[in-house]
């Protein structure tokens, strides 16, 4: 009988896991609907094999999304020299919505998975939170110093507006095309920010 090769099995498992993750990442970038069968087909493995490595689509997407997004500073490089929180929030809103639009299938799948299983919400990347914090950094020494509760409230308000859920409300329920949805969200986010500014 040929001797067992544990190292070979481990390497094969690593290759299979990597293939599944790469297939998921590639499908994410297409914006198409994300399902475990679609990922398995793209990775050239069976659906059962994909589920052996990842118990559900949310856990697969969480790992596939890791490292895919720019940092807030990279995302908002175009307004790096600006101290205007309104201009910075407009850029943050535009960036998040364009990212969601280009990764729509994965975003919808992640929202669906975490809405039905609230305990899994931590799997979502929460990109908006970092973008909002970074965009409003110029307010830390002004509004944040004089009325920290008001700054915290503004950030909470903006997390509702600068979100994939808001985008899908505008496109799916309000019937806006993507560009109009982005413009609408930018309008709302900047109005909220402007109204919160002191003086």
C-alpha positions as semicolon CSV with decimal commas, in nm:
position;residue;x (nm);y (nm);z (nm)
1;X;0,000;0,000;0,000
2;X;0,136;0,344;-0,092
3;X;0,221;0,560;0,210
4;X;-0,019;0,842;0,298
5;X;0,098;1,193;0,216
6;X;-0,055;1,431;0,472
7;X;0,139;1,723;0,328
8;X;-0,004;1,658;-0,017
9;X;-0,359;1,649;0,120
10;X;-0,304;1,973;0,309
11;X;-0,168;2,140;-0,004
12;X;-0,465;2,019;-0,207
13;X;-0,706;2,154;0,054
14;X;-0,529;2,488;0,048
15;X;-0,544;2,498;-0,333
16;X;-0,916;2,417;-0,328
17;X;-0,989;2,680;-0,064
18;X;-0,788;2,939;-0,257
19;X;-0,967;2,851;-0,581
20;X;-1,306;2,903;-0,414
21;X;-1,202;3,238;-0,268
22;X;-1,056;3,356;-0,600
23;X;-1,370;3,253;-0,785
24;X;-1,584;3,442;-0,534
25;X;-1,367;3,754;-0,563
26;X;-1,383;3,744;-0,942
27;X;-1,761;3,700;-0,941
28;X;-1,795;3,986;-0,694
29;X;-1,624;4,222;-0,939
30;X;-1,873;4,136;-1,214
31;X;-2,164;4,270;-1,007
32;X;-2,372;3,965;-1,100
33;X;-2,589;3,770;-0,859
34;X;-2,380;3,576;-0,607
35;X;-2,476;3,222;-0,509
36;X;-2,279;2,930;-0,374
37;X;-2,354;2,717;-0,683
38;X;-2,222;2,995;-0,909
39;X;-1,902;3,024;-0,705
40;X;-1,856;2,645;-0,705
41;X;-1,895;2,632;-1,085
42;X;-1,642;2,911;-1,131
43;X;-1,398;2,735;-0,898
44;X;-1,449;2,403;-1,080
45;X;-1,561;2,226;-0,762
46;X;-1,889;2,075;-0,654
47;X;-2,134;2,278;-0,445
48;X;-2,088;2,023;-0,165
49;X;-1,713;2,087;-0,172
50;X;-1,766;2,463;-0,149
51;X;-1,989;2,412;0,156
52;X;-1,725;2,193;0,319
53;X;-1,488;2,490;0,317
54;X;-1,744;2,763;0,388
55;X;-2,061;2,686;0,586
56;X;-2,263;2,958;0,411
57;X;-2,239;3,230;0,149
58;X;-2,194;3,505;0,410
59;X;-1,878;3,348;0,554
60;X;-1,738;3,298;0,204
61;X;-1,813;3,657;0,105
62;X;-1,664;3,791;0,427
63;X;-1,333;3,624;0,355
64;X;-1,341;3,702;-0,017
65;X;-1,407;4,071;0,056
66;X;-1,114;4,101;0,297
67;X;-0,850;4,325;0,149
68;X;-1,062;4,408;-0,157
69;X;-1,147;4,765;-0,058
70;X;-0,924;5,074;-0,044
71;X;-0,868;5,244;0,291
72;X;-1,079;5,557;0,355
73;X;-0,772;5,771;0,286
74;X;-0,718;5,599;-0,048
75;X;-1,088;5,615;-0,138
76;X;-1,108;5,988;-0,063
77;X;-0,772;6,087;-0,211
78;X;-0,949;6,336;-0,441
79;X;-1,051;6,549;-0,139
80;X;-0,745;6,488;0,077
81;X;-0,655;6,857;0,066
82;X;-1,003;6,976;0,159
83;X;-1,112;7,064;0,512
84;X;-1,473;7,110;0,400
85;X;-1,678;6,829;0,557
86;X;-1,960;6,883;0,306
87;X;-1,728;6,829;0,010
88;X;-1,568;6,531;0,182
89;X;-1,903;6,368;0,263
90;X;-2,013;6,414;-0,099
91;X;-1,701;6,225;-0,211
92;X;-1,757;5,952;0,050
93;X;-2,117;5,903;-0,062
94;X;-2,022;5,888;-0,428
95;X;-1,742;5,640;-0,358
96;X;-1,957;5,404;-0,151
97;X;-2,247;5,403;-0,396
98;X;-2,022;5,345;-0,699
99;X;-1,852;5,059;-0,515
100;X;-2,185;4,901;-0,424
101;X;-2,306;4,935;-0,783
102;X;-1,996;4,759;-0,917
103;X;-2,029;4,479;-0,657
104;X;-2,406;4,470;-0,649
105;X;-2,458;4,093;-0,648
106;X;-2,222;4,033;-0,356
107;X;-2,365;4,329;-0,163
108;X;-2,722;4,207;-0,203
109;X;-2,622;3,855;-0,102
110;X;-2,444;3,979;0,210
111;X;-2,737;4,199;0,312
112;X;-2,981;3,912;0,260
113;X;-2,767;3,675;0,466
114;X;-2,723;3,913;0,757
115;X;-3,083;4,035;0,765
116;X;-3,209;3,680;0,810
117;X;-2,932;3,609;1,064
118;X;-2,871;3,927;1,267
119;X;-2,595;3,756;1,466
120;X;-2,393;3,744;1,143
121;X;-2,406;4,121;1,090
122;X;-2,041;4,150;1,196
123;X;-1,955;3,971;0,871
124;X;-2,045;4,285;0,676
125;X;-1,747;4,508;0,596
126;X;-1,908;4,833;0,732
127;X;-1,710;5,038;0,480
128;X;-1,942;5,334;0,530
129;X;-1,839;5,380;0,894
130;X;-1,473;5,429;0,809
131;X;-1,557;5,659;0,518
132;X;-1,784;5,877;0,734
133;X;-1,530;5,900;1,016
134;X;-1,254;5,995;0,774
135;X;-1,468;6,244;0,581
136;X;-1,578;6,420;0,900
137;X;-1,231;6,426;1,059
138;X;-1,208;6,808;1,011
139;X;-1,498;6,841;1,257
140;X;-1,315;6,664;1,540
141;X;-1,161;6,991;1,663
142;X;-1,472;7,204;1,609
143;X;-1,812;7,036;1,644
144;X;-1,650;6,734;1,806
145;X;-1,497;6,958;2,074
146;X;-1,798;7,181;2,140
147;X;-2,080;6,929;2,095
148;X;-1,958;6,570;2,065
149;X;-2,314;6,439;2,093
150;X;-2,412;6,639;1,782
151;X;-2,118;6,497;1,586
152;X;-2,207;6,144;1,696
153;X;-2,568;6,204;1,589
154;X;-2,456;6,333;1,249
155;X;-2,249;6,019;1,197
156;X;-2,547;5,800;1,285
157;X;-2,770;5,997;1,049
158;X;-2,518;5,956;0,769
159;X;-2,488;5,580;0,819
160;X;-2,854;5,557;0,719
161;X;-2,806;5,766;0,405
162;X;-2,464;5,645;0,294
163;X;-2,553;5,278;0,271
164;X;-2,622;4,999;0,027
165;X;-2,973;4,975;0,171
166;X;-3,035;5,339;0,078
167;X;-2,904;5,278;-0,273
168;X;-3,134;4,980;-0,325
169;X;-3,429;5,177;-0,189
170;X;-3,364;5,448;-0,446
171;X;-3,316;5,208;-0,738
172;X;-3,558;4,927;-0,652
173;X;-3,844;5,113;-0,483
174;X;-3,811;5,465;-0,621
175;X;-3,715;5,348;-0,969
176;X;-3,414;5,577;-1,008
177;X;-3,135;5,487;-1,246
178;X;-2,794;5,444;-1,080
179;X;-2,666;5,794;-1,155
180;X;-2,983;5,956;-1,026
181;X;-2,969;5,740;-0,713
182;X;-2,612;5,849;-0,646
183;X;-2,704;6,214;-0,698
184;X;-3,002;6,184;-0,464
185;X;-2,792;6,030;-0,188
186;X;-2,519;6,292;-0,229
187;X;-2,785;6,564;-0,202
188;X;-2,924;6,416;0,122
189;X;-2,585;6,345;0,281
190;X;-2,451;6,693;0,209
191;X;-2,774;6,857;0,332
192;X;-2,748;6,667;0,662
193;X;-2,383;6,761;0,701
194;X;-2,439;7,127;0,614
195;X;-2,728;7,152;0,862
196;X;-2,512;7,012;1,143
197;X;-2,225;7,258;1,098
198;X;-2,185;7,518;1,372
199;X;-2,258;7,880;1,284
